[in-house]
Amino acid sequence: MLVLGVDPGSRITGYGLIEKKNDKMTCIHSGYIAPSAEIPFYNRIHKIFQAMVEILEHHRPNELAIEDMFYAKNVKSSIKLGHARGAVLIAAVQCGVKIFEYTPLEVKKSVVGYGRATKDQVLSMVRIILKLKTIPNLDTSDALAVAICHLNTSRFHSMTKE
């Protein structure tokens, strides 16, 4: 199974493709989308959408796992995050990819074992789980963590259906 994990953001949207074969997870491709801060906000959202469509069409993942909204103190930031999530969700729908959403708490608990883990702790565990030689940026490692969470969670969903 090939899963695209996404950590949406209006400034930086991280993504990571993980393939799972025989209980082994491998990072196929990862990176981030960082539209220029010099362009209008609506153009940045459009760039996120276009880049996601390109990634989805090129790699053809079976499923997309995305980090769900969380409660933030800054309403304006939350709204901008919602726009970025919307761009990713619409790209997935357009490409016919099934979507799964996970809260930051679920992701951290699945990857680190502790729901209040720091971004650095998540990064460390992602590197260990995927045996990464290079250190991804935090947005990319968060996206990989979302994909790992989905692959760990989907295993349990399939067990309960049997």
Coordinates of N, CA and C in Angstrom, one line a residue:
M1 N 0.8 -1.2 0.0 CA 0.0 0.0 0.0 C 0.9 1.2 0.0
L2 N 0.5 2.2 -0.8 CA 1.2 3.5 -0.9 C 0.3 4.6 -0.3
V3 N 0.8 5.3 0.7 CA 0.1 6.3 1.4 C 0.8 7.7 1.3
L4 N 0.1 8.7 1.0 CA 0.6 10.1 1.0 C 0.2 10.7 2.3
G5 N 1.1 11.1 3.2 CA 0.8 11.8 4.4 C 1.0 13.3 4.2
V6 N 0.2 14.1 4.7 CA 0.2 15.6 4.5 C 0.1 16.3 5.8
D7 N 1.0 17.3 6.0 CA 0.9 18.2 7.2 C 0.7 19.6 6.5
P8 N -0.6 20.0 6.5 CA -0.9 21.2 5.8 C -0.5 22.5 6.5
G9 N -0.1 23.5 5.7 CA 0.2 24.8 6.3 C 0.1 25.8 5.2
S10 N -0.3 27.0 5.5 CA -0.4 28.0 4.4 C 1.0 28.5 4.0
R11 N 2.0 28.4 4.8 CA 3.4 28.8 4.5 C 4.2 27.6 4.0
I12 N 4.1 26.5 4.7 CA 4.8 25.3 4.3 C 3.8 24.1 4.5
T13 N 3.7 23.3 3.4 CA 2.9 22.1 3.5 C 3.8 20.9 3.3
G14 N 4.0 20.1 4.3 CA 4.9 19.0 4.2 C 4.1 17.8 3.6
Y15 N 4.8 16.9 2.9 CA 4.2 15.7 2.4 C 5.2 14.5 2.4
G16 N 4.7 13.3 2.5 CA 5.6 12.2 2.5 C 4.9 10.9 2.0
L17 N 5.5 10.2 1.0 CA 4.9 9.0 0.5 C 5.6 7.8 1.2
I18 N 4.8 7.0 1.8 CA 5.3 5.8 2.4 C 4.7 4.5 1.8
E19 N 5.5 3.6 1.4 CA 5.0 2.3 0.9 C 5.2 1.3 2.0
K20 N 4.1 0.5 2.2 CA 4.2 -0.6 3.2 C 4.0 -2.0 2.5
K21 N 5.1 -2.8 2.7 CA 5.1 -4.1 2.1 C 5.5 -5.1 3.2
N22 N 4.8 -6.1 3.5 CA 5.1 -7.1 4.5 C 5.6 -6.5 5.8
D23 N 4.8 -5.6 6.3 CA 5.0 -4.9 7.6 C 6.2 -4.0 7.6
K24 N 6.8 -3.8 6.4 CA 8.0 -2.9 6.4 C 7.6 -1.6 5.7
M25 N 7.9 -0.5 6.3 CA 7.6 0.8 5.8 C 8.8 1.5 5.1
T26 N 8.6 2.0 3.9 CA 9.7 2.7 3.2 C 9.3 4.0 2.7
C27 N 10.1 5.0 2.9 CA 9.8 6.4 2.4 C 10.2 6.4 0.9
I28 N 9.2 6.6 0.1 CA 9.4 6.6 -1.4 C 9.8 8.0 -1.9
H29 N 9.1 9.0 -1.3 CA 9.4 10.4 -1.7 C 8.8 11.3 -0.6
S30 N 9.5 12.4 -0.3 CA 9.0 13.4 0.6 C 9.6 14.7 0.3
G31 N 8.9 15.7 0.9 CA 9.3 17.1 0.7 C 8.3 18.1 1.2
Y32 N 8.4 19.3 0.7 CA 7.4 20.3 1.2 C 7.1 21.2 0.1
I33 N 6.0 21.9 0.2 CA 5.5 22.9 -0.7 C 5.6 24.2 0.0
A34 N 6.3 25.2 -0.5 CA 6.5 26.4 0.2 C 6.4 27.6 -0.8
P35 N 5.1 28.0 -1.1 CA 4.9 29.1 -2.1 C 5.5 30.4 -1.5
S36 N 5.9 31.2 -2.4 CA 6.6 32.5 -2.0 C 5.6 33.3 -1.2
A37 N 6.2 33.9 -0.1 CA 5.4 34.8 0.8 C 5.1 36.1 0.1
E38 N 5.8 36.3 -1.1 CA 5.6 37.6 -1.8 C 4.3 37.6 -2.7
I39 N 3.7 36.4 -2.9 CA 2.5 36.4 -3.7 C 1.3 36.5 -2.8
P40 N 0.2 36.9 -3.4 CA -1.1 37.0 -2.6 C -1.4 35.6 -2.0
F41 N -2.1 35.6 -0.9 CA -2.5 34.4 -0.2 C -3.3 33.4 -1.0
Y42 N -4.2 33.9 -1.8 CA -5.0 33.0 -2.6 C -4.2 32.4 -3.7
N43 N -3.1 33.0 -4.2 CA -2.2 32.4 -5.1 C -1.4 31.3 -4.4
R44 N -1.0 31.5 -3.2 CA -0.3 30.5 -2.4 C -1.1 29.2 -2.2
I45 N -2.4 29.4 -1.9 CA -3.3 28.3 -1.8 C -3.5 27.5 -3.1
H46 N -3.6 28.3 -4.2 CA -3.6 27.7 -5.5 C -2.4 26.9 -5.8
K47 N -1.2 27.4 -5.5 CA 0.1 26.7 -5.7 C 0.1 25.4 -4.9
I48 N -0.4 25.4 -3.7 CA -0.5 24.2 -2.9 C -1.4 23.1 -3.6
F49 N -2.5 23.6 -4.0 CA -3.5 22.7 -4.8 C -2.8 22.1 -6.0
Q50 N -2.1 23.0 -6.8 CA -1.5 22.5 -8.0 C -0.4 21.5 -7.7
A51 N 0.4 21.8 -6.7 CA 1.5 20.9 -6.4 C 1.0 19.5 -5.9
M52 N -0.1 19.6 -5.1 CA -0.7 18.3 -4.6 C -1.2 17.5 -5.7
V53 N -1.9 18.1 -6.7 CA -2.4 17.4 -7.8 C -1.3 16.7 -8.6
E54 N -0.2 17.5 -8.8 CA 1.0 16.9 -9.5 C 1.6 15.7 -8.8
I55 N 1.7 15.8 -7.4 CA 2.2 14.7 -6.6 C 1.3 13.5 -6.7
L56 N 0.0 13.8 -6.5 CA -1.0 12.7 -6.6 C -1.0 12.0 -7.9
E57 N -1.0 12.8 -9.0 CA -1.0 12.2 -10.3 C 0.3 11.4 -10.7
H58 N 1.4 11.9 -10.2 CA 2.7 11.3 -10.5 C 2.9 10.0 -9.7
H59 N 2.6 10.0 -8.4 CA 2.9 8.9 -7.6 C 1.7 7.9 -7.4
R60 N 0.5 8.4 -7.6 CA -0.8 7.6 -7.5 C -0.9 6.8 -6.2
P61 N -0.9 7.5 -5.1 CA -1.0 6.7 -3.8 C -2.4 6.1 -3.7
N62 N -2.5 5.1 -2.9 CA -3.8 4.4 -2.7 C -4.7 5.3 -1.8
E63 N -4.0 5.9 -0.8 CA -4.8 6.7 0.2 C -4.0 7.9 0.6
L64 N -4.7 8.9 1.1 CA -4.1 10.2 1.6 C -4.5 10.3 3.1
A65 N -3.5 10.5 3.9 CA -3.7 10.8 5.4 C -3.3 12.2 5.6
I66 N -4.2 13.0 6.3 CA -3.9 14.4 6.5 C -4.1 14.7 8.0
E67 N -3.3 15.7 8.5 CA -3.5 16.1 9.8 C -4.8 16.9 9.9
D68 N -5.6 16.6 10.9 CA -6.9 17.3 11.1 C -6.6 18.7 11.8
M69 N -7.6 19.5 11.8 CA -7.5 20.8 12.5 C -7.4 20.6 14.0
F70 N -6.7 21.6 14.6 CA -6.6 21.6 16.0 C -7.0 23.0 16.5
Y71 N -7.3 23.1 17.8 CA -7.7 24.4 18.3 C -6.5 25.3 18.5
A72 N -6.5 26.4 17.9 CA -5.4 27.4 18.0 C -6.0 28.7 18.6
K73 N -5.1 29.4 19.3 CA -5.5 30.6 19.9 C -5.7 31.7 18.9
N74 N -4.9 31.6 17.8 CA -4.9 32.7 16.7 C -6.0 32.2 15.7
V75 N -7.1 32.9 15.7 CA -8.2 32.6 14.7 C -7.7 32.8 13.3
K76 N -7.0 33.8 13.0 CA -6.6 34.1 11.6 C -5.7 33.0 11.1
S77 N -4.8 32.5 12.0 CA -3.9 31.4 11.6 C -4.7 30.1 11.3
S78 N -5.7 29.9 12.1 CA -6.6 28.7 12.0 C -7.3 28.7 10.6
I79 N -7.8 29.9 10.3 CA -8.5 30.1 9.0 C -7.6 29.8 7.8
K80 N -6.4 30.4 7.9 CA -5.4 30.1 6.8 C -5.0 28.7 6.7
L81 N -4.9 28.0 7.9 CA -4.6 26.6 7.9 C -5.8 25.8 7.2
G82 N -7.0 26.2 7.5 CA -8.2 25.6 6.9 C -8.2 25.7 5.4
H83 N -7.7 26.8 4.9 CA -7.6 27.0 3.5 C -6.6 26.1 2.9
A84 N -5.5 25.9 3.5 CA -4.4 25.0 3.0 C -4.9 23.6 3.0
R85 N -5.6 23.2 4.1 CA -6.2 21.8 4.2 C -7.2 21.6 3.1
G86 N -8.0 22.7 2.8 CA -9.0 22.6 1.8 C -8.4 22.4 0.4
A87 N -7.3 23.0 0.1 CA -6.6 22.9 -1.1 C -6.1 21.4 -1.3
V88 N -5.6 20.8 -0.2 CA -5.1 19.5 -0.3 C -6.3 18.5 -0.4
L89 N -7.4 18.7 0.3 CA -8.5 17.8 0.3 C -9.2 17.9 -1.1
I90 N -9.3 19.0 -1.7 CA -9.9 19.1 -3.1 C -9.0 18.5 -4.1
A91 N -7.7 18.6 -3.9 CA -6.8 17.9 -4.9 C -6.9 16.4 -4.8
A92 N -7.1 15.9 -3.6 CA -7.3 14.4 -3.4 C -8.6 14.0 -4.0
V93 N -9.6 14.7 -3.7 CA -10.9 14.4 -4.3 C -10.9 14.4 -5.8
Q94 N -10.2 15.4 -6.4 CA -10.1 15.5 -7.9 C -9.4 14.3 -8.4
C95 N -8.4 13.8 -7.7 CA -7.6 12.7 -8.2 C -8.1 11.4 -7.8
G96 N -9.3 11.4 -7.1 CA -9.9 10.1 -6.7 C -9.2 9.3 -5.6
V97 N -8.5 10.0 -4.7 CA -7.8 9.4 -3.7 C -8.6 9.4 -2.4
K98 N -8.7 8.3 -1.7 CA -9.5 8.2 -0.5 C -8.7 9.0 0.6
I99 N -9.5 9.7 1.5 CA -8.9 10.6 2.5 C -9.2 10.1 3.9
F100 N -8.2 10.2 4.7 CA -8.3 9.8 6.2 C -7.7 11.0 7.0
E101 N -8.3 11.4 8.1 CA -7.9 12.5 8.9 C -7.5 12.0 10.3
Y102 N -6.4 12.6 10.8 CA -5.9 12.2 12.2 C -5.6 13.5 12.9
T103 N -5.9 13.5 14.2 CA -5.6 14.7 15.0 C -4.1 14.6 15.3
P104 N -3.5 15.8 15.7 CA -2.1 15.8 16.0 C -1.8 14.8 17.2
L105 N -2.7 14.7 18.1 CA -2.6 13.8 19.3 C -2.5 12.4 18.8
E106 N -3.4 12.0 17.9 CA -3.4 10.6 17.4 C -2.1 10.3 16.7
V107 N -1.6 11.3 15.9 CA -0.4 11.0 15.1 C 0.8 10.8 16.1
K108 N 0.9 11.7 17.1 CA 2.0 11.7 18.0 C 2.0 10.4 18.8
K109 N 0.8 10.0 19.3 CA 0.6 8.8 20.1 C 1.0 7.6 19.2
S110 N 0.6 7.5 18.0 CA 0.9 6.4 17.1 C 2.4 6.3 16.8
V111 N 3.1 7.4 16.6 CA 4.5 7.4 16.2 C 5.4 7.3 17.4
V112 N 5.2 8.2 18.4 CA 6.1 8.3 19.6 C 5.6 7.5 20.8
G113 N 4.3 7.3 20.9 CA 3.7 6.6 22.0 C 3.2 7.6 23.1
Y114 N 3.3 8.9 22.8 CA 3.0 9.9 23.7 C 2.3 11.0 23.0
G115 N 1.1 11.4 23.3 CA 0.3 12.4 22.5 C 0.8 13.8 22.7
R116 N 1.6 14.1 23.6 CA 2.2 15.5 23.8 C 3.6 15.6 23.4
A117 N 4.1 14.6 22.6 CA 5.5 14.6 22.1 C 5.8 15.9 21.4
T118 N 7.1 16.3 21.4 CA 7.6 17.5 20.7 C 7.8 17.1 19.2
K119 N 7.9 18.1 18.4 CA 8.2 17.9 17.0 C 9.5 17.2 16.8
D120 N 10.5 17.5 17.7 CA 11.8 16.9 17.6 C 11.7 15.4 17.9
Q121 N 10.9 15.0 18.9 CA 10.7 13.6 19.2 C 10.0 12.9 18.1
V122 N 9.0 13.5 17.4 CA 8.4 12.9 16.3 C 9.4 12.7 15.2
L123 N 10.2 13.7 14.9 CA 11.3 13.6 13.9 C 12.2 12.4 14.2
S124 N 12.6 12.3 15.4 CA 13.5 11.2 15.8 C 12.9 9.8 15.5
M125 N 11.7 9.7 15.9 CA 11.0 8.4 15.7 C 10.7 8.1 14.2
V126 N 10.4 9.1 13.5 CA 10.2 9.0 12.0 C 11.5 8.5 11.4
R127 N 12.6 9.1 11.8 CA 13.9 8.6 11.2 C 14.2 7.2 11.6
I128 N 13.9 6.8 12.8 CA 14.1 5.4 13.2 C 13.2 4.4 12.5
I129 N 11.9 4.7 12.5 CA 10.9 3.8 11.8 C 11.2 3.6 10.3
L130 N 11.5 4.7 9.7 CA 11.8 4.7 8.2 C 13.2 4.5 7.8
K131 N 14.1 4.4 8.9 CA 15.5 4.2 8.6 C 16.1 5.3 7.6
L132 N 15.7 6.5 7.9 CA 16.1 7.6 7.0 C 17.6 8.0 7.3
K133 N 18.3 8.2 6.2 CA 19.7 8.6 6.3 C 19.9 10.1 6.5
T134 N 19.0 10.9 5.9 CA 19.0 12.3 6.0 C 17.9 12.8 6.9
I135 N 18.1 14.0 7.4 CA 17.1 14.6 8.4 C 16.2 15.5 7.6
P136 N 14.9 15.1 7.6 CA 13.9 15.9 6.9 C 13.6 17.1 7.7
N137 N 13.0 18.2 7.1 CA 12.6 19.3 7.9 C 11.4 18.9 8.7
L138 N 11.0 19.7 9.7 CA 9.9 19.3 10.6 C 8.6 19.2 9.9
D139 N 8.3 20.0 8.9 CA 7.0 19.8 8.2 C 6.9 18.5 7.5
T140 N 8.1 18.1 6.9 CA 8.1 16.9 6.1 C 8.0 15.7 7.1
S141 N 8.8 15.8 8.2 CA 8.7 14.6 9.2 C 7.3 14.5 9.8
D142 N 6.6 15.6 10.0 CA 5.2 15.6 10.5 C 4.3 14.9 9.5
A143 N 4.5 15.2 8.2 CA 3.7 14.5 7.1 C 4.0 13.0 7.1
L144 N 5.3 12.7 7.2 CA 5.6 11.2 7.2 C 5.0 10.6 8.4
A145 N 5.0 11.3 9.6 CA 4.4 10.7 10.8 C 2.9 10.5 10.6
V146 N 2.2 11.4 9.8 CA 0.8 11.2 9.6 C 0.6 9.9 8.7
A147 N 1.4 9.7 7.7 CA 1.3 8.5 6.9 C 1.6 7.2 7.8
I148 N 2.6 7.3 8.6 CA 2.9 6.2 9.5 C 1.7 5.9 10.4
C149 N 1.1 6.9 11.0 CA -0.1 6.8 11.8 C -1.2 6.1 11.1
H150 N -1.4 6.5 9.8 CA -2.4 5.9 9.0 C -2.1 4.4 8.8
L151 N -0.9 4.1 8.4 CA -0.6 2.7 8.1 C -0.7 1.8 9.4
N152 N -0.3 2.4 10.5 CA -0.5 1.7 11.8 C -2.0 1.5 12.2
T153 N -2.7 2.5 12.0 CA -4.2 2.5 12.3 C -4.9 1.6 11.3
S154 N -4.6 1.7 10.0 CA -5.4 0.9 9.0 C -5.2 -0.6 9.2
R155 N -4.0 -1.0 9.8 CA -3.8 -2.4 10.1 C -4.8 -2.8 11.1
F156 N -5.1 -2.0 12.1 CA -6.1 -2.4 13.1 C -7.5 -2.4 12.6
H157 N -7.8 -1.5 11.7 CA -9.1 -1.4 11.1 C -9.3 -2.7 10.3
S158 N -8.3 -3.2 9.5 CA -8.5 -4.4 8.7 C -8.6 -5.6 9.6
M159 N -8.0 -5.6 10.8 CA -8.1 -6.7 11.7 C -9.5 -6.9 12.3
T160 N -10.2 -5.7 12.5 CA -11.5 -5.7 13.1 C -12.5 -6.1 12.1
K161 N -12.2 -6.0 10.8 CA -13.2 -6.3 9.8 C -13.2 -7.8 9.4
E162 N -12.1 -8.5 9.8 CA -12.0 -9.9 9.5 C -12.8 -10.8 10.4

